[in-house]
PDB file of C-alpha atoms in Angstrom:
ATOM      1  CA  ASP A   1      24.390 -45.141  -9.797  1.00 55.00           C
ATOM      2  CA  ALA A   2      23.243 -46.640 -13.091  1.00 59.00           C
ATOM      3  CA  LYS A   3      23.949 -44.489 -15.930  1.00 86.00           C
ATOM      4  CA  THR A   4      20.696 -45.687 -17.840  1.00 92.00           C
ATOM      5  CA  THR A   5      17.050 -45.076 -17.098  1.00 93.00           C
ATOM      6  CA  GLN A   6      14.045 -47.504 -18.276  1.00 95.00           C
ATOM      7  CA  PRO A   7      10.175 -47.302 -17.955  1.00 96.00           C
ATOM      8  CA  PRO A   8       9.700 -49.589 -14.783  1.00 95.00           C
ATOM      9  CA  SER A   9       7.247 -51.711 -16.556  1.00 97.00           C
ATOM     10  CA  MET A  10       5.632 -52.893 -19.913  1.00 97.00           C
ATOM     11  CA  ASP A  11       3.059 -55.054 -21.437  1.00 97.00           C
ATOM     12  CA  CYS A  12       3.004 -56.482 -24.727  1.00 96.00           C
ATOM     13  CA  ALA A  13       0.776 -59.248 -26.378  1.00 97.00           C
ATOM     14  CA  GLU A  14       1.699 -62.625 -27.375  1.00 97.00           C
ATOM     15  CA  GLY A  15       3.210 -62.715 -30.745  1.00 96.00           C
ATOM     16  CA  ARG A  16       3.350 -58.949 -31.151  1.00 97.00           C
ATOM     17  CA  ALA A  17       6.957 -56.947 -30.934  1.00 97.00           C
ATOM     18  CA  ALA A  18       7.958 -55.774 -27.917  1.00 98.00           C
ATOM     19  CA  ASN A  19      10.154 -52.598 -27.832  1.00 98.00           C
ATOM     20  CA  LEU A  20      11.637 -51.704 -24.649  1.00 98.00           C
ATOM     21  CA  PRO A  21      13.638 -47.990 -24.678  1.00 97.00           C
ATOM     22  CA  CYS A  22      16.588 -47.431 -22.743  1.00 96.00           C
ATOM     23  CA  ASN A  23      18.164 -43.842 -22.105  1.00 95.00           C
ATOM     24  CA  HIS A  24      22.062 -43.263 -21.474  1.00 93.00           C
ATOM     25  CA  SER A  25      22.212 -39.479 -22.444  1.00 91.00           C
ATOM     26  CA  THR A  26      25.853 -39.510 -20.650  1.00 88.00           C
ATOM     27  CA  ILE A  27      27.390 -42.373 -22.476  1.00 90.00           C
ATOM     28  CA  SER A  28      31.012 -41.924 -23.629  1.00 86.00           C
ATOM     29  CA  GLY A  29      31.963 -42.329 -27.511  1.00 81.00           C
ATOM     30  CA  ASN A  30      33.513 -45.629 -27.252  1.00 85.00           C
ATOM     31  CA  GLU A  31      31.139 -47.078 -24.566  1.00 89.00           C
ATOM     32  CA  TYR A  32      28.867 -50.185 -25.853  1.00 92.00           C
ATOM     33  CA  VAL A  33      25.449 -50.469 -24.795  1.00 93.00           C
ATOM     34  CA  TYR A  34      24.427 -54.149 -23.171  1.00 94.00           C
ATOM     35  CA  TRP A  35      21.146 -55.376 -22.557  1.00 96.00           C
ATOM     36  CA  TYR A  36      20.385 -58.172 -20.168  1.00 96.00           C
ATOM     37  CA  ARG A  37      17.506 -60.193 -19.272  1.00 96.00           C
ATOM     38  CA  GLN A  38      16.706 -61.885 -16.090  1.00 96.00           C
ATOM     39  CA  ILE A  39      14.107 -64.567 -15.808  1.00 94.00           C
ATOM     40  CA  HIS A  40      12.367 -65.039 -12.391  1.00 85.00           C
ATOM     41  CA  SER A  41      15.315 -65.325  -9.981  1.00 80.00           C
ATOM     42  CA  GLN A  42      18.079 -66.696 -12.676  1.00 90.00           C
ATOM     43  CA  GLY A  43      21.244 -64.840 -13.080  1.00 93.00           C
ATOM     44  CA  PRO A  44      20.859 -62.125 -15.608  1.00 94.00           C
ATOM     45  CA  GLN A  45      21.299 -63.609 -19.126  1.00 94.00           C
ATOM     46  CA  TYR A  46      22.962 -61.307 -21.814  1.00 93.00           C
ATOM     47  CA  ILE A  47      21.013 -60.374 -25.235  1.00 96.00           C
ATOM     48  CA  ILE A  48      22.949 -58.284 -27.286  1.00 95.00           C
ATOM     49  CA  HIS A  49      24.880 -55.194 -27.255  1.00 94.00           C
ATOM     50  CA  GLY A  50      25.933 -52.402 -29.870  1.00 94.00           C
ATOM     51  CA  LEU A  51      28.256 -49.515 -30.398  1.00 93.00           C
ATOM     52  CA  LYS A  52      26.386 -47.145 -32.844  1.00 90.00           C
ATOM     53  CA  ASN A  53      25.272 -49.531 -35.757  1.00 84.00           C
ATOM     54  CA  ASN A  54      21.584 -51.243 -35.281  1.00 93.00           C
ATOM     55  CA  GLU A  55      22.590 -55.288 -34.309  1.00 95.00           C
ATOM     56  CA  THR A  56      20.302 -58.602 -34.774  1.00 96.00           C
ATOM     57  CA  ASN A  57      21.036 -61.871 -33.181  1.00 95.00           C
ATOM     58  CA  GLU A  58      18.838 -64.604 -32.944  1.00 94.00           C
ATOM     59  CA  MET A  59      17.066 -63.055 -29.638  1.00 93.00           C
ATOM     60  CA  ALA A  60      16.454 -59.460 -30.814  1.00 97.00           C
ATOM     61  CA  SER A  61      17.412 -56.618 -32.671  1.00 97.00           C
ATOM     62  CA  LEU A  62      18.783 -53.513 -30.886  1.00 97.00           C
ATOM     63  CA  ILE A  63      18.432 -49.772 -32.370  1.00 97.00           C
ATOM     64  CA  ILE A  64      20.531 -47.186 -31.087  1.00 95.00           C
ATOM     65  CA  THR A  65      19.778 -43.290 -32.154  1.00 94.00           C
ATOM     66  CA  GLU A  66      22.164 -41.625 -34.069  1.00 93.00           C
ATOM     67  CA  ASP A  67      23.454 -39.529 -31.245  1.00 93.00           C
ATOM     68  CA  ARG A  68      24.045 -42.753 -28.921  1.00 93.00           C
ATOM     69  CA  LYS A  69      22.095 -40.976 -26.169  1.00 94.00           C
ATOM     70  CA  SER A  70      19.220 -43.669 -26.461  1.00 95.00           C
ATOM     71  CA  SER A  71      18.314 -47.362 -27.588  1.00 96.00           C
ATOM     72  CA  THR A  72      15.804 -49.512 -28.211  1.00 97.00           C
ATOM     73  CA  LEU A  73      15.461 -53.110 -27.547  1.00 98.00           C
ATOM     74  CA  ILE A  74      13.251 -55.115 -30.022  1.00 98.00           C
ATOM     75  CA  LEU A  75      11.767 -58.766 -29.267  1.00 97.00           C
ATOM     76  CA  PRO A  76      10.020 -59.128 -32.680  1.00 96.00           C
ATOM     77  CA  HIS A  77       7.680 -61.989 -31.811  1.00 95.00           C
ATOM     78  CA  ALA A  78       7.573 -62.018 -27.804  1.00 96.00           C
ATOM     79  CA  THR A  79       6.124 -64.932 -26.380  1.00 96.00           C
ATOM     80  CA  LEU A  80       5.342 -65.654 -22.768  1.00 96.00           C
ATOM     81  CA  ARG A  81       8.748 -67.157 -21.756  1.00 95.00           C
ATOM     82  CA  ASP A  82      10.070 -63.253 -22.829  1.00 97.00           C
ATOM     83  CA  THR A  83       8.676 -62.366 -19.704  1.00 97.00           C
ATOM     84  CA  ALA A  84      11.394 -61.162 -17.712  1.00 97.00           C
ATOM     85  CA  VAL A  85      13.074 -57.928 -16.439  1.00 96.00           C
ATOM     86  CA  TYR A  86      15.226 -56.376 -19.270  1.00 97.00           C
ATOM     87  CA  TYR A  87      18.524 -54.251 -18.006  1.00 95.00           C
ATOM     88  CA  CYS A  88      20.186 -52.208 -20.307  1.00 94.00           C
ATOM     89  CA  THR A  89      23.701 -50.897 -19.369  1.00 92.00           C
ATOM     90  CA  LEU A  90      26.930 -49.541 -19.990  1.00 90.00           C
ATOM     91  CA  ARG A  91      30.787 -50.384 -19.737  1.00 78.00           C
ATOM     92  CA  ASP A  92      30.863 -50.096 -16.079  1.00 77.00           C
ATOM     93  CA  MET A  93      28.386 -52.960 -15.543  1.00 86.00           C
ATOM     94  CA  ARG A  94      25.958 -51.290 -13.065  1.00 88.00           C
ATOM     95  CA  PHE A  95      22.277 -52.147 -13.487  1.00 89.00           C
ATOM     96  CA  GLY A  96      19.407 -49.965 -12.745  1.00 86.00           C
ATOM     97  CA  ALA A  97      15.961 -51.076 -11.896  1.00 89.00           C
ATOM     98  CA  GLY A  98      15.237 -52.492 -15.632  1.00 94.00           C
ATOM     99  CA  THR A  99      12.122 -52.960 -17.284  1.00 96.00           C
ATOM    100  CA  ARG A 100       9.014 -55.552 -16.232  1.00 96.00           C
ATOM    101  CA  LEU A 101       8.264 -57.119 -19.389  1.00 98.00           C
ATOM    102  CA  THR A 102       5.065 -58.843 -19.208  1.00 97.00           C
ATOM    103  CA  VAL A 103       3.807 -60.992 -22.198  1.00 97.00           C
ATOM    104  CA  LYS A 104       0.359 -61.803 -21.764  1.00 97.00           C
ATOM    105  CA  PRO A 105      -1.459 -64.102 -24.246  1.00 95.00           C
TER     106      PRO A 105
ATOM    107  CA  ASP B   1      31.814 -75.286 -20.766  1.00 63.00           C
ATOM    108  CA  ALA B   2      30.955 -74.793 -17.675  1.00 80.00           C
ATOM    109  CA  GLY B   3      29.502 -71.534 -16.555  1.00 94.00           C
ATOM    110  CA  VAL B   4      30.447 -69.145 -13.486  1.00 97.00           C
ATOM    111  CA  ILE B   5      29.548 -71.433 -10.354  1.00 97.00           C
ATOM    112  CA  GLN B   6      28.618 -70.225  -7.271  1.00 98.00           C
ATOM    113  CA  SER B   7      28.600 -71.664  -3.394  1.00 97.00           C
ATOM    114  CA  PRO B   8      26.695 -72.703  -1.474  1.00 97.00           C
ATOM    115  CA  ARG B   9      23.273 -72.182  -3.734  1.00 96.00           C
ATOM    116  CA  HIS B  10      21.800 -71.414  -0.433  1.00 97.00           C
ATOM    117  CA  GLU B  11      22.679 -70.437   3.265  1.00 97.00           C
ATOM    118  CA  VAL B  12      20.320 -69.799   5.925  1.00 98.00           C
ATOM    119  CA  THR B  13      22.686 -68.323   9.045  1.00 97.00           C
ATOM    120  CA  GLU B  14      22.131 -66.705  12.203  1.00 97.00           C
ATOM    121  CA  MET B  15      22.694 -63.163  12.962  1.00 97.00           C
ATOM    122  CA  GLY B  16      26.396 -62.558  14.191  1.00 97.00           C
ATOM    123  CA  GLN B  17      27.875 -65.366  12.087  1.00 97.00           C
ATOM    124  CA  GLU B  18      30.520 -65.387   9.412  1.00 97.00           C
ATOM    125  CA  VAL B  19      29.256 -66.133   5.961  1.00 98.00           C
ATOM    126  CA  THR B  20      31.231 -66.796   2.939  1.00 98.00           C
ATOM    127  CA  LEU B  21      30.283 -67.015  -0.668  1.00 98.00           C
ATOM    128  CA  ARG B  22      32.457 -68.847  -3.331  1.00 98.00           C
ATOM    129  CA  CYS B  23      32.619 -68.138  -6.999  1.00 98.00           C
ATOM    130  CA  LYS B  24      34.548 -69.522  -9.630  1.00 98.00           C
ATOM    131  CA  PRO B  25      34.694 -67.689 -12.963  1.00 97.00           C
ATOM    132  CA  ILE B  26      34.977 -69.441 -16.509  1.00 96.00           C
ATOM    133  CA  SER B  27      38.163 -70.022 -17.178  1.00 95.00           C
ATOM    134  CA  GLY B  28      39.980 -67.338 -19.268  1.00 94.00           C
ATOM    135  CA  HIS B  29      37.968 -64.634 -17.860  1.00 95.00           C
ATOM    136  CA  ASN B  30      39.925 -62.094 -16.285  1.00 93.00           C
ATOM    137  CA  SER B  31      37.412 -59.752 -14.780  1.00 95.00           C
ATOM    138  CA  LEU B  32      35.144 -60.982 -11.986  1.00 97.00           C
ATOM    139  CA  PHE B  33      32.134 -58.808 -10.526  1.00 97.00           C
ATOM    140  CA  TRP B  34      30.014 -59.629  -7.335  1.00 98.00           C
ATOM    141  CA  TYR B  35      26.216 -58.493  -6.828  1.00 97.00           C
ATOM    142  CA  ARG B  36      23.737 -58.023  -4.663  1.00 96.00           C
ATOM    143  CA  GLN B  37      19.849 -57.907  -5.273  1.00 95.00           C
ATOM    144  CA  THR B  38      17.005 -57.359  -3.173  1.00 93.00           C
ATOM    145  CA  MET B  39      13.721 -56.262  -3.912  1.00 89.00           C
ATOM    146  CA  MET B  40      14.415 -52.969  -2.397  1.00 89.00           C
ATOM    147  CA  ARG B  41      17.581 -51.920  -3.988  1.00 88.00           C
ATOM    148  CA  GLY B  42      17.691 -53.975  -7.135  1.00 89.00           C
ATOM    149  CA  LEU B  43      21.016 -55.355  -8.501  1.00 92.00           C
ATOM    150  CA  GLU B  44      24.056 -53.681  -6.852  1.00 93.00           C
ATOM    151  CA  LEU B  45      27.461 -53.872  -7.972  1.00 94.00           C
ATOM    152  CA  LEU B  46      29.374 -54.390  -5.215  1.00 96.00           C
ATOM    153  CA  ILE B  47      32.858 -54.905  -6.354  1.00 96.00           C
ATOM    154  CA  TYR B  48      34.866 -56.159  -9.376  1.00 94.00           C
ATOM    155  CA  PHE B  49      38.294 -57.176  -9.992  1.00 96.00           C
ATOM    156  CA  ASN B  50      40.414 -57.157 -12.816  1.00 95.00           C
ATOM    157  CA  ASN B  51      43.250 -59.593 -13.464  1.00 95.00           C
ATOM    158  CA  ASN B  52      42.791 -60.482  -9.793  1.00 95.00           C
ATOM    159  CA  VAL B  53      43.218 -57.070  -8.442  1.00 96.00           C
ATOM    160  CA  PRO B  54      40.000 -54.839  -6.548  1.00 95.00           C
ATOM    161  CA  ILE B  55      39.606 -52.086  -9.348  1.00 94.00           C
ATOM    162  CA  ASP B  56      36.321 -50.390  -7.735  1.00 92.00           C
ATOM    163  CA  ASP B  57      34.670 -51.506  -4.251  1.00 93.00           C
ATOM    164  CA  SER B  58      32.390 -48.485  -3.592  1.00 92.00           C
ATOM    165  CA  GLY B  59      29.514 -50.726  -3.984  1.00 91.00           C
ATOM    166  CA  MET B  60      30.754 -52.740  -0.596  1.00 94.00           C
ATOM    167  CA  PRO B  61      28.316 -51.367   1.607  1.00 88.00           C
ATOM    168  CA  GLU B  62      30.403 -51.231   4.795  1.00 85.00           C
ATOM    169  CA  ASP B  63      33.471 -52.728   6.474  1.00 90.00           C
ATOM    170  CA  ARG B  64      31.185 -56.083   7.474  1.00 95.00           C
ATOM    171  CA  PHE B  65      31.999 -57.071   3.747  1.00 97.00           C
ATOM    172  CA  SER B  66      35.237 -58.017   2.010  1.00 97.00           C
ATOM    173  CA  ALA B  67      36.141 -59.646  -0.887  1.00 97.00           C
ATOM    174  CA  LYS B  68      39.219 -61.619  -1.876  1.00 97.00           C
ATOM    175  CA  MET B  69      40.775 -63.003  -5.457  1.00 97.00           C
ATOM    176  CA  PRO B  70      43.417 -64.943  -4.233  1.00 96.00           C
ATOM    177  CA  ASN B  71      43.916 -66.262  -8.256  1.00 95.00           C
ATOM    178  CA  ALA B  72      42.390 -66.358 -11.468  1.00 95.00           C
ATOM    179  CA  SER B  73      39.844 -69.182 -10.484  1.00 95.00           C
ATOM    180  CA  PHE B  74      38.680 -68.468  -7.075  1.00 96.00           C
ATOM    181  CA  SER B  75      37.044 -65.445  -5.329  1.00 98.00           C
ATOM    182  CA  THR B  76      35.243 -64.926  -1.930  1.00 98.00           C
ATOM    183  CA  LEU B  77      32.854 -62.449  -0.439  1.00 98.00           C
ATOM    184  CA  LYS B  78      32.997 -62.715   3.251  1.00 98.00           C
ATOM    185  CA  ILE B  79      30.400 -61.131   5.510  1.00 97.00           C
ATOM    186  CA  GLN B  80      31.168 -60.671   9.138  1.00 97.00           C
ATOM    187  CA  PRO B  81      29.409 -60.326  11.110  1.00 96.00           C
ATOM    188  CA  SER B  82      25.973 -60.969   9.357  1.00 97.00           C
ATOM    189  CA  GLU B  83      22.914 -59.193   9.963  1.00 96.00           C
ATOM    190  CA  PRO B  84      19.063 -59.648   8.889  1.00 97.00           C
ATOM    191  CA  ARG B  85      19.439 -57.050   6.092  1.00 95.00           C
ATOM    192  CA  ASP B  86      22.229 -58.679   4.732  1.00 97.00           C
ATOM    193  CA  SER B  87      19.598 -61.192   3.424  1.00 97.00           C
ATOM    194  CA  ALA B  88      19.686 -61.335  -0.439  1.00 97.00           C
ATOM    195  CA  VAL B  89      20.531 -62.947  -3.601  1.00 97.00           C
ATOM    196  CA  TYR B  90      24.633 -62.475  -4.236  1.00 98.00           C
ATOM    197  CA  PHE B  91      25.652 -63.106  -7.779  1.00 98.00           C
ATOM    198  CA  CYS B  92      28.922 -63.448  -8.977  1.00 98.00           C
ATOM    199  CA  ALA B  93      29.760 -62.596 -12.809  1.00 97.00           C
ATOM    200  CA  SER B  94      32.700 -62.888 -14.971  1.00 96.00           C
ATOM    201  CA  ARG B  95      34.231 -61.733 -18.660  1.00 94.00           C
ATOM    202  CA  VAL B  96      36.876 -61.147 -20.499  1.00 90.00           C
ATOM    203  CA  ALA B  97      37.925 -57.371 -20.399  1.00 75.00           C
ATOM    204  CA  GLY B  98      35.621 -55.387 -22.533  1.00 73.00           C
ATOM    205  CA  ASN B  99      33.151 -58.050 -23.564  1.00 81.00           C
ATOM    206  CA  THR B 100      29.628 -59.281 -22.180  1.00 87.00           C
ATOM    207  CA  ILE B 101      29.504 -60.718 -18.630  1.00 92.00           C
ATOM    208  CA  TYR B 102      28.407 -64.131 -17.541  1.00 94.00           C
ATOM    209  CA  PHE B 103      26.395 -64.400 -14.282  1.00 96.00           C
ATOM    210  CA  GLY B 104      26.508 -67.326 -12.203  1.00 96.00           C
ATOM    211  CA  GLU B 105      23.086 -68.770 -10.570  1.00 95.00           C
ATOM    212  CA  GLY B 106      23.588 -66.956  -7.353  1.00 97.00           C
ATOM    213  CA  SER B 107      23.813 -67.540  -3.529  1.00 98.00           C
ATOM    214  CA  TRP B 108      20.476 -66.967  -1.695  1.00 97.00           C
ATOM    215  CA  LEU B 109      21.635 -65.687   1.666  1.00 98.00           C
ATOM    216  CA  THR B 110      18.964 -65.476   4.594  1.00 98.00           C
ATOM    217  CA  VAL B 111      20.319 -64.086   8.129  1.00 98.00           C
ATOM    218  CA  VAL B 112      17.547 -64.792  10.644  1.00 97.00           C
TER     219      VAL B 112
END
C-alpha cells in the first residue's frame, strides 16, 4: 500500500495557483518526496522532488513541512492543460489514488 | 533520446490465451518497474528489478503473472492464462537507482 495520502479531487480556476497537499507521516529521514502527474491515459510524468528544502523548477514548486510529514505541490498559474491526476510518492514508488485536479475556465 | 518503449501498445485477446508485454528501458537505467492501472484499483506496482534481479514482486496478483528481465535492455510481463479481469493498462518504467522514474506510454490490454 502507498505510504502517502492525498485528497481525491480539487478544482482550481484558470490562472490561479493550485495547491495540492500530500501527507506522508511515515516518511523516513532519507526519503525524497516525488510528484508526478498523469494526463488523460498517458504514462505518469515527473514534476519535481525534494528532501527537506523547498524546491522550484519550471513546472512547479514543492513545499515540504519542517517535520517532513506533509508537502504541497504548487502550480503557480494553473492552465487548462494542467488538468490531470497528481501523485505524490516516496522511495518505494508506490502510487496511491492521487488527486484529480480540474482547472476550470 | 528514446524513452521507455513498450509493446504492443494495444492488444485484444481471448480469455485463456497467453499475453506477453514487452519493455525496453532507457539505456543506462538499472531499475525497471511494471505497473498495472485500472479504474477500480488505480496504479499498482506489480514488480520491480534492480540490475536485472527481481527485488519485490509482492504486487504480482497471482501465479498467472510472471516477469523476467534477461538483460539490462529488455523485460517481459507474461500472463498465462489471461482472464477478463486482467484487462488494464500496463506501464513499464525505469530509472537510475534513487532517481526519478520515467514511464512508457503503456500497453492497453483487453481480454474478452
